[in-house]
mmCIF file of C-alpha atoms and ligand atoms in Angstrom:
data_model
loop_
_atom_site.group_PDB
_atom_site.id
_atom_site.type_symbol
_atom_site.label_atom_id
_atom_site.label_comp_id
_atom_site.label_asym_id
_atom_site.label_seq_id
_atom_site.Cartn_x
_atom_site.Cartn_y
_atom_site.Cartn_z
ATOM 1 C CA MET A 1 -0.042 0.030 0.044
ATOM 2 C CA LYS A 2 1.411 3.397 -0.920
ATOM 3 C CA ARG A 3 1.454 5.991 1.735
ATOM 4 C CA LYS A 4 -0.714 8.961 0.525
ATOM 5 C CA ILE A 5 0.366 12.509 1.084
ATOM 6 C CA ILE A 6 -0.703 16.012 0.108
ATOM 7 C CA ILE A 7 2.187 18.464 -0.195
ATOM 8 C CA ASP A 8 1.262 22.045 0.630
ATOM 9 C CA CYS A 9 3.782 24.299 -0.945
ATOM 10 C CA ASP A 10 5.130 27.734 -2.235
ATOM 11 C CA PRO A 11 7.244 26.635 -5.182
ATOM 12 C CA GLY A 12 9.850 27.994 -4.818
ATOM 13 C CA ILE A 13 13.189 26.288 -5.798
ATOM 14 C CA ASP A 14 13.424 23.840 -2.838
ATOM 15 C CA ASP A 15 9.737 23.025 -2.794
ATOM 16 C CA SER A 16 10.239 21.703 -6.366
ATOM 17 C CA LEU A 17 12.998 19.449 -5.394
ATOM 18 C CA ALA A 18 10.755 18.199 -2.686
ATOM 19 C CA ILE A 19 8.064 17.654 -5.124
ATOM 20 C CA MET A 20 10.434 15.731 -7.343
ATOM 21 C CA LEU A 21 11.582 13.525 -4.373
ATOM 22 C CA ALA A 22 7.967 12.686 -3.304
ATOM 23 C CA LEU A 23 6.869 11.928 -6.906
ATOM 24 C CA SER A 24 9.798 9.731 -7.591
ATOM 25 C CA HIS A 25 9.661 7.503 -4.400
ATOM 26 C CA PRO A 26 7.809 4.211 -5.181
ATOM 27 C CA ASP A 27 6.053 3.874 -1.668
ATOM 28 C CA ILE A 28 4.499 7.469 -1.976
ATOM 29 C CA GLU A 29 1.343 8.591 -3.586
ATOM 30 C CA VAL A 30 0.955 12.301 -3.952
ATOM 31 C CA VAL A 31 -2.837 12.743 -3.978
ATOM 32 C CA GLY A 32 -2.726 16.417 -4.544
ATOM 33 C CA ILE A 33 -0.491 19.419 -4.430
ATOM 34 C CA THR A 34 -1.804 22.617 -2.682
ATOM 35 C CA ILE A 35 -0.214 26.014 -3.395
ATOM 36 C CA VAL A 36 0.116 28.686 -0.663
ATOM 37 C CA GLU A 37 1.367 32.352 -0.809
ATOM 38 C CA GLY A 38 5.089 32.343 0.276
ATOM 39 C CA ASN A 39 8.141 32.426 -1.819
ATOM 40 C CA CYS A 40 6.151 33.770 -4.477
ATOM 41 C CA PRO A 41 2.572 34.829 -5.132
ATOM 42 C CA VAL A 42 0.119 31.924 -5.158
ATOM 43 C CA GLU A 43 -0.615 31.990 -8.837
ATOM 44 C CA MET A 44 3.028 32.056 -9.615
ATOM 45 C CA GLY A 45 3.403 29.230 -7.443
ATOM 46 C CA PHE A 46 0.536 27.216 -9.260
ATOM 47 C CA GLU A 47 2.410 27.892 -12.690
ATOM 48 C CA ASN A 48 5.688 26.761 -11.182
ATOM 49 C CA ALA A 49 4.146 23.434 -9.809
ATOM 50 C CA LYS A 50 2.826 22.771 -13.324
ATOM 51 C CA LYS A 51 6.197 23.262 -14.720
ATOM 52 C CA VAL A 52 7.759 20.847 -12.264
ATOM 53 C CA LEU A 53 4.870 18.240 -12.994
ATOM 54 C CA LYS A 54 5.468 18.733 -16.721
ATOM 55 C CA PHE A 55 9.268 17.836 -16.262
ATOM 56 C CA MET A 56 8.217 14.840 -14.249
ATOM 57 C CA ASN A 57 5.642 13.838 -16.921
ATOM 58 C CA ARG A 58 3.133 13.832 -13.871
ATOM 59 C CA LEU A 59 0.327 16.207 -14.902
ATOM 60 C CA ASP A 60 -1.998 13.645 -13.757
ATOM 61 C CA VAL A 61 -1.294 14.867 -10.087
ATOM 62 C CA PRO A 62 -3.911 17.693 -9.472
ATOM 63 C CA ILE A 63 -2.793 21.091 -8.140
ATOM 64 C CA TYR A 64 -5.114 23.257 -6.095
ATOM 65 C CA VAL A 65 -4.800 26.934 -5.610
ATOM 66 C CA GLY A 66 -4.803 28.175 -1.839
ATOM 67 C CA ALA A 67 -4.406 31.229 0.105
ATOM 68 C CA HIS A 68 -3.327 34.500 -1.583
ATOM 69 C CA GLN A 69 -2.135 36.336 1.564
ATOM 70 C CA PRO A 70 -1.249 35.634 5.167
ATOM 71 C CA LEU A 71 -4.152 35.680 7.778
ATOM 72 C CA LYS A 72 -3.265 39.091 9.245
ATOM 73 C CA ARG A 73 0.147 40.121 8.384
ATOM 74 C CA GLU A 74 0.897 42.062 5.024
ATOM 75 C CA TYR A 75 2.265 39.427 2.510
ATOM 76 C CA ILE A 76 6.039 39.590 1.989
ATOM 77 C CA ASN A 77 7.449 37.276 -0.737
ATOM 78 C CA ALA A 78 10.977 35.697 -1.032
ATOM 79 C CA LEU A 79 11.403 36.384 -4.704
ATOM 80 C CA ASP A 80 14.789 37.839 -3.913
ATOM 81 C CA THR A 81 15.863 34.264 -2.867
ATOM 82 C CA HIS A 82 13.948 32.346 -5.640
ATOM 83 C CA GLY A 83 14.159 34.641 -8.412
ATOM 84 C CA SER A 84 11.617 36.862 -10.204
ATOM 85 C CA ASP A 85 9.753 33.754 -11.749
ATOM 86 C CA GLY A 86 10.001 31.858 -8.313
ATOM 87 C CA LEU A 87 11.995 29.074 -10.037
ATOM 88 C CA GLY A 88 15.422 30.589 -9.864
ATOM 89 C CA GLU A 89 14.855 32.607 -13.155
ATOM 90 C CA SER A 90 14.931 29.329 -15.165
ATOM 91 C CA PHE A 91 11.919 30.958 -17.170
ATOM 92 C CA LEU A 92 10.640 27.589 -18.064
ATOM 93 C CA ASP A 93 7.840 27.299 -20.613
ATOM 94 C CA SER A 94 4.381 27.868 -19.114
ATOM 95 C CA VAL A 95 2.031 24.990 -18.901
ATOM 96 C CA ALA A 96 -1.357 25.888 -20.300
ATOM 97 C CA GLY A 97 -4.684 25.170 -18.566
ATOM 98 C CA TYR A 98 -4.830 22.652 -15.636
ATOM 99 C CA GLU A 99 -7.366 24.692 -13.709
ATOM 100 C CA GLN A 100 -8.970 22.502 -10.998
ATOM 101 C CA ASP A 101 -12.652 22.550 -10.233
ATOM 102 C CA MET A 102 -12.051 23.398 -6.404
ATOM 103 C CA ASP A 103 -9.647 25.455 -4.372
ATOM 104 C CA ALA A 104 -7.275 24.035 -1.910
ATOM 105 C CA LEU A 105 -9.568 24.114 1.130
ATOM 106 C CA SER A 106 -12.372 22.263 -0.792
ATOM 107 C CA PHE A 107 -9.909 19.830 -1.765
ATOM 108 C CA TYR A 108 -8.621 19.208 1.721
ATOM 109 C CA SER A 109 -12.211 18.789 3.073
ATOM 110 C CA HIS A 110 -13.096 16.376 0.181
ATOM 111 C CA ILE A 111 -9.838 14.151 0.224
ATOM 112 C CA LEU A 112 -9.533 13.852 4.061
ATOM 113 C CA ARG A 113 -12.863 12.277 4.212
ATOM 114 C CA GLN A 114 -11.870 9.808 1.379
ATOM 115 C CA GLU A 115 -8.336 8.771 2.141
ATOM 116 C CA GLN A 116 -6.146 8.525 5.085
ATOM 117 C CA CYS A 117 -3.548 11.093 4.104
ATOM 118 C CA SER A 118 -0.474 12.958 5.615
ATOM 119 C CA VAL A 119 0.211 16.478 5.067
ATOM 120 C CA ILE A 120 3.762 17.747 4.276
ATOM 121 C CA ALA A 121 3.710 21.450 4.724
ATOM 122 C CA ILE A 122 6.672 23.154 3.207
ATOM 123 C CA GLY A 123 5.425 26.753 2.830
ATOM 124 C CA PRO A 124 3.727 29.178 5.184
ATOM 125 C CA LEU A 125 0.897 27.455 7.091
ATOM 126 C CA THR A 126 -1.938 29.768 5.867
ATOM 127 C CA ASN A 127 -3.917 26.834 4.044
ATOM 128 C CA ILE A 128 -3.529 24.700 6.993
ATOM 129 C CA ALA A 129 -4.661 27.274 9.435
ATOM 130 C CA GLN A 130 -7.703 28.198 7.303
ATOM 131 C CA LEU A 131 -8.545 24.458 7.171
ATOM 132 C CA ILE A 132 -8.665 24.286 10.997
ATOM 133 C CA GLN A 133 -10.786 27.458 11.235
ATOM 134 C CA GLN A 134 -13.230 26.252 8.560
ATOM 135 C CA ASP A 135 -13.296 22.465 8.705
ATOM 136 C CA LYS A 136 -11.529 21.198 11.882
ATOM 137 C CA GLU A 137 -13.014 17.702 11.463
ATOM 138 C CA ALA A 138 -11.227 17.197 8.072
ATOM 139 C CA TYR A 139 -8.089 18.605 9.746
ATOM 140 C CA ASP A 140 -8.213 16.061 12.707
ATOM 141 C CA ARG A 141 -8.288 13.251 10.043
ATOM 142 C CA ILE A 142 -4.740 14.218 8.729
ATOM 143 C CA ASP A 143 -2.649 11.217 9.563
ATOM 144 C CA THR A 144 0.676 12.766 10.177
ATOM 145 C CA LEU A 145 1.474 16.634 9.761
ATOM 146 C CA ILE A 146 5.202 17.529 8.971
ATOM 147 C CA SER A 147 6.041 21.319 8.643
ATOM 148 C CA MET A 148 9.150 22.630 7.122
ATOM 149 C CA GLY A 149 9.603 25.785 9.357
ATOM 150 C CA GLY A 150 10.742 27.425 12.471
ATOM 151 C CA CYS A 151 14.207 27.058 14.288
ATOM 152 C CA TYR A 152 15.125 25.783 17.701
ATOM 153 C CA LYS A 153 18.876 26.498 18.461
ATOM 154 C CA SER A 154 19.718 27.840 14.889
ATOM 155 C CA HIS A 155 19.401 31.358 13.893
ATOM 156 C CA GLY A 156 16.636 32.477 11.771
ATOM 157 C CA ASN A 157 16.804 33.485 8.101
ATOM 158 C CA CYS A 158 14.382 36.348 8.167
ATOM 159 C CA SER A 159 15.421 37.859 11.520
ATOM 160 C CA PRO A 160 17.833 36.693 14.171
ATOM 161 C CA VAL A 161 15.157 34.245 15.523
ATOM 162 C CA ALA A 162 12.520 33.637 12.741
ATOM 163 C CA GLU A 163 12.363 31.260 9.853
ATOM 164 C CA TYR A 164 10.552 32.487 6.629
ATOM 165 C CA ASN A 165 7.530 30.124 6.679
ATOM 166 C CA TYR A 166 6.682 31.043 10.106
ATOM 167 C CA TRP A 167 7.663 34.682 9.865
ATOM 168 C CA CYS A 168 5.592 34.985 6.711
ATOM 169 C CA ASP A 169 2.280 33.996 8.534
ATOM 170 C CA PRO A 170 2.863 33.672 12.197
ATOM 171 C CA ASP A 171 -0.684 33.870 13.102
ATOM 172 C CA ALA A 172 -1.306 30.729 10.769
ATOM 173 C CA ALA A 173 1.647 28.881 12.491
ATOM 174 C CA GLN A 174 0.386 29.640 15.876
ATOM 175 C CA ILE A 175 -3.193 28.371 14.919
ATOM 176 C CA VAL A 176 -1.657 25.070 13.678
ATOM 177 C CA TYR A 177 0.592 24.474 16.801
ATOM 178 C CA ASN A 178 -2.446 25.088 18.947
ATOM 179 C CA ALA A 179 -4.944 22.921 17.077
ATOM 180 C CA GLY A 180 -4.195 19.651 19.114
ATOM 181 C CA LYS A 181 -2.398 17.672 16.529
ATOM 182 C CA GLU A 182 1.396 17.077 16.913
ATOM 183 C CA VAL A 183 3.501 18.931 14.469
ATOM 184 C CA HIS A 184 6.760 17.392 13.232
ATOM 185 C CA MET A 185 8.927 20.582 12.985
ATOM 186 C CA VAL A 186 11.579 20.332 10.423
ATOM 187 C CA GLY A 187 13.359 23.525 11.307
ATOM 188 C CA LEU A 188 16.473 25.159 10.253
ATOM 189 C CA ASP A 189 18.489 23.299 12.803
ATOM 190 C CA VAL A 190 18.294 20.235 10.450
ATOM 191 C CA THR A 191 17.673 21.702 7.180
ATOM 192 C CA ARG A 192 20.835 23.952 7.306
ATOM 193 C CA GLN A 193 22.655 20.768 7.202
ATOM 194 C CA ILE A 194 21.433 19.712 3.712
ATOM 195 C CA VAL A 195 23.609 21.683 1.259
ATOM 196 C CA LEU A 196 23.625 20.898 -2.435
ATOM 197 C CA THR A 197 27.216 21.752 -3.360
ATOM 198 C CA PRO A 198 28.648 22.205 -6.893
ATOM 199 C CA GLU A 199 30.388 18.823 -6.562
ATOM 200 C CA LEU A 200 27.024 17.144 -5.595
ATOM 201 C CA LEU A 201 25.229 18.913 -8.540
ATOM 202 C CA GLU A 202 28.053 17.757 -10.976
ATOM 203 C CA ASN A 203 27.538 14.181 -9.682
ATOM 204 C CA MET A 204 23.926 14.505 -10.458
ATOM 205 C CA LYS A 205 24.532 15.547 -14.027
ATOM 206 C CA GLN A 206 26.864 12.871 -14.600
ATOM 207 C CA ARG A 207 24.517 10.121 -13.399
ATOM 208 C CA ASN A 208 21.405 11.548 -15.032
ATOM 209 C CA ALA A 209 21.772 14.520 -17.248
ATOM 210 C CA TYR A 210 17.960 14.730 -17.711
ATOM 211 C CA VAL A 211 17.516 15.502 -14.066
ATOM 212 C CA GLY A 212 20.971 17.142 -13.305
ATOM 213 C CA ASP A 213 20.389 19.774 -15.968
ATOM 214 C CA PHE A 214 17.010 20.554 -14.753
ATOM 215 C CA VAL A 215 18.208 20.825 -11.087
ATOM 216 C CA GLU A 216 21.169 23.029 -12.195
ATOM 217 C CA LYS A 217 18.609 25.293 -14.356
ATOM 218 C CA ILE A 218 16.374 26.018 -11.190
ATOM 219 C CA THR A 219 19.244 26.214 -8.621
ATOM 220 C CA LYS A 220 21.927 28.420 -10.294
ATOM 221 C CA PHE A 221 20.178 31.469 -8.880
ATOM 222 C CA TYR A 222 20.048 29.811 -5.563
ATOM 223 C CA PHE A 223 23.681 29.209 -5.524
ATOM 224 C CA LYS A 224 24.449 32.860 -6.377
ATOM 225 C CA PHE A 225 22.130 34.029 -3.642
ATOM 226 C CA HIS A 226 23.752 31.757 -0.992
ATOM 227 C CA LEU A 227 27.311 32.724 -1.956
ATOM 228 C CA GLU A 228 26.373 36.459 -1.839
ATOM 229 C CA TRP A 229 24.298 36.359 1.503
ATOM 230 C CA GLU A 230 25.300 33.472 3.394
ATOM 231 C CA HIS A 231 28.955 33.149 1.924
ATOM 232 C CA LEU A 232 28.234 29.602 1.269
ATOM 233 C CA VAL A 233 29.528 27.595 -1.621
ATOM 234 C CA GLY A 234 26.264 25.572 -2.163
ATOM 235 C CA CYS A 235 22.636 25.953 -1.391
ATOM 236 C CA VAL A 236 20.571 24.884 1.367
ATOM 237 C CA ILE A 237 17.815 22.730 0.171
ATOM 238 C CA ASN A 238 15.172 22.780 3.218
ATOM 239 C CA ASP A 239 12.070 21.362 1.757
ATOM 240 C CA PRO A 240 13.138 17.908 0.528
ATOM 241 C CA LEU A 241 14.347 17.124 4.098
ATOM 242 C CA ALA A 242 10.709 17.185 5.119
ATOM 243 C CA VAL A 243 9.722 14.726 2.472
ATOM 244 C CA ALA A 244 12.786 12.408 3.257
ATOM 245 C CA TYR A 245 11.856 12.516 7.034
ATOM 246 C CA PHE A 246 8.274 11.276 5.972
ATOM 247 C CA ILE A 247 9.611 8.671 3.916
ATOM 248 C CA ASP A 248 12.229 7.498 6.426
ATOM 249 C CA PRO A 249 11.959 9.003 9.856
ATOM 250 C CA SER A 250 15.320 7.562 10.972
ATOM 251 C CA ILE A 251 16.968 10.222 8.824
ATOM 252 C CA CYS A 252 16.299 12.660 11.710
ATOM 253 C CA SER A 253 15.739 12.587 15.434
ATOM 254 C CA GLY A 254 14.525 15.083 17.958
ATOM 255 C CA PHE A 255 12.393 15.525 20.926
ATOM 256 C CA SER A 256 8.889 16.293 21.927
ATOM 257 C CA SER A 257 8.140 19.681 23.366
ATOM 258 C CA TYR A 258 5.438 22.570 23.597
ATOM 259 C CA VAL A 259 6.216 25.167 20.853
ATOM 260 C CA GLN A 260 4.548 28.533 20.628
ATOM 261 C CA ILE A 261 4.913 30.875 17.646
ATOM 262 C CA GLU A 262 5.414 34.552 18.512
ATOM 263 C CA THR A 263 2.894 36.657 16.403
ATOM 264 C CA GLN A 264 3.763 40.132 17.620
ATOM 265 C CA SER A 265 6.914 42.201 18.352
ATOM 266 C CA ILE A 266 10.419 42.177 17.200
ATOM 267 C CA SER A 267 10.680 38.542 17.392
ATOM 268 C CA ILE A 268 7.555 37.895 15.245
ATOM 269 C CA GLY A 269 7.629 34.523 13.491
ATOM 270 C CA GLN A 270 9.998 32.856 16.268
ATOM 271 C CA SER A 271 9.339 29.296 17.301
ATOM 272 C CA ILE A 272 9.700 29.288 21.031
ATOM 273 C CA VAL A 273 10.748 25.653 21.890
ATOM 274 C CA ASP A 274 10.096 25.146 25.711
ATOM 275 C CA ASP A 275 12.639 22.492 26.073
ATOM 276 C CA HIS A 276 12.738 23.006 29.801
ATOM 277 C CA SER A 277 8.738 23.215 30.372
ATOM 278 C CA PHE A 278 8.649 26.593 31.854
ATOM 279 C CA TYR A 279 5.035 26.897 30.558
ATOM 280 C CA ARG A 280 4.026 23.593 31.903
ATOM 281 C CA LYS A 281 2.066 22.890 28.616
ATOM 282 C CA PRO A 282 1.636 19.620 27.096
ATOM 283 C CA SER A 283 3.905 18.815 24.153
ATOM 284 C CA ASN A 284 2.449 19.719 20.750
ATOM 285 C CA ALA A 285 5.332 19.216 18.522
ATOM 286 C CA TYR A 286 8.256 17.009 17.729
ATOM 287 C CA VAL A 287 11.365 18.975 17.361
ATOM 288 C CA LEU A 288 13.954 17.748 14.971
ATOM 289 C CA THR A 289 17.570 18.465 15.961
ATOM 290 C CA GLN A 290 19.725 15.907 14.407
ATOM 291 C CA VAL A 291 19.909 14.670 10.576
ATOM 292 C CA ASP A 292 21.987 12.090 8.964
ATOM 293 C CA VAL A 293 22.925 14.075 5.952
ATOM 294 C CA ASP A 294 24.516 11.041 4.021
ATOM 295 C CA LYS A 295 21.357 9.069 4.574
ATOM 296 C CA PHE A 296 19.367 12.119 3.129
ATOM 297 C CA PHE A 297 21.376 12.508 -0.013
ATOM 298 C CA ASP A 298 21.436 8.630 -0.495
ATOM 299 C CA LEU A 299 17.606 8.477 -0.600
ATOM 300 C CA PHE A 300 17.323 11.923 -2.620
ATOM 301 C CA PHE A 301 19.911 10.834 -5.297
ATOM 302 C CA THR A 302 18.569 7.321 -5.540
ATOM 303 C CA CYS A 303 14.992 8.559 -6.090
ATOM 304 C CA LEU A 304 15.816 11.419 -8.423
ATOM 305 C CA LEU A 305 18.637 9.947 -10.535
ATOM 306 C CA GLU A 306 17.419 6.313 -10.756
ATOM 307 C CA ASN A 307 13.629 7.025 -10.872
ATOM 308 C CA ILE A 308 13.301 10.086 -13.134
ATOM 309 C CA HIS A 309 13.871 9.591 -16.813
ATOM 310 C CA GLU A 310 12.893 11.614 -19.891
ATOM 311 C CA CYS A 311 9.895 10.280 -21.352
ATOM 312 C CA GLU A 312 9.710 9.332 -24.953
ATOM 313 C CA LYS A 313 8.439 12.426 -26.939
ATOM 314 C CA ASN A 314 4.824 11.269 -27.918
HETATM 315 O O1 RIB B 401 12.860 29.350 5.391
HETATM 316 C C1 RIB B 401 12.935 28.164 4.419
HETATM 317 C C2 RIB B 401 11.512 27.862 3.948
HETATM 318 O O2 RIB B 401 10.856 29.066 3.299
HETATM 319 C C3 RIB B 401 11.535 26.959 2.751
HETATM 320 O O3 RIB B 401 10.265 26.084 2.775
HETATM 321 C C4 RIB B 401 11.502 27.790 1.524
HETATM 322 O O4 RIB B 401 11.006 27.196 0.352
HETATM 323 C C5 RIB B 401 10.480 28.971 1.987
HETATM 324 O O5 RIB B 401 9.277 28.469 1.905
HETATM 325 CA CA1 CA B 402 8.866 26.227 0.776
#
């Protein structure tokens, strides 16, 4: 039996790599992709998801448009990091049509009553928060909820203490952490260790030119961004780790804790991990702190390089 997932994302360069990993793993069935505002405006994210599915020859996977802006905060995109097209200025051909007959929330309400699904959220949590507000029964039916977001001991990437997905919509993140379901928090503490280096990219190109060239096309902007702003030779690919952790939880380890998201003040978007139980609240999250980087790349490369091939031009 394949494990069914919904990927809620803001594609986004690393979101695209996460989608590729999920679609290329034999034991995973992506029943739908929902788009949320984040790295890029939601309509651009919808277009980018189509481009990735076209590359994967998987336009059978439905994509649903979700929230256009955060619950309360003014929407601030991350196009400075992901390029003006949201996909590393690869400017891939657009894919016509593919409009769905419902929006993301309607899809969640429908599918969660039909199937046992997990949700891998790799963008701001606006869609998930709205699902909680509008259809808590459906939300409660989610099997496992994984969120790429937040940080524990690692510094933020939008402020000294805040990571983008929770900083972009802190109110949504707080609603999700308060909703009674354990959130597997795949934060910067572990994702920062997942660095696609020029050597690894060259290895990908040698082993599978079709995939390697595509990855190079969508990450070249990202490499430049990381060199300029983080003085890093390589790029941090956060989102695929959330998918890899779902596939093989032994890739990461962590601890259960109460987590609260700051929604005001200078530390807005901070994920406050109460690791010493000062607040005496029950745990609502499993916070990842360790990652086996080699194990991640073994899985990532095996799936992408051995299971994705150019389809015969029909
Ligand atoms: O902070 C990194 C996260 O924010 C990643 O999911 C990236 O795609 C952006 O959404
Ligand atoms: Ca993302």
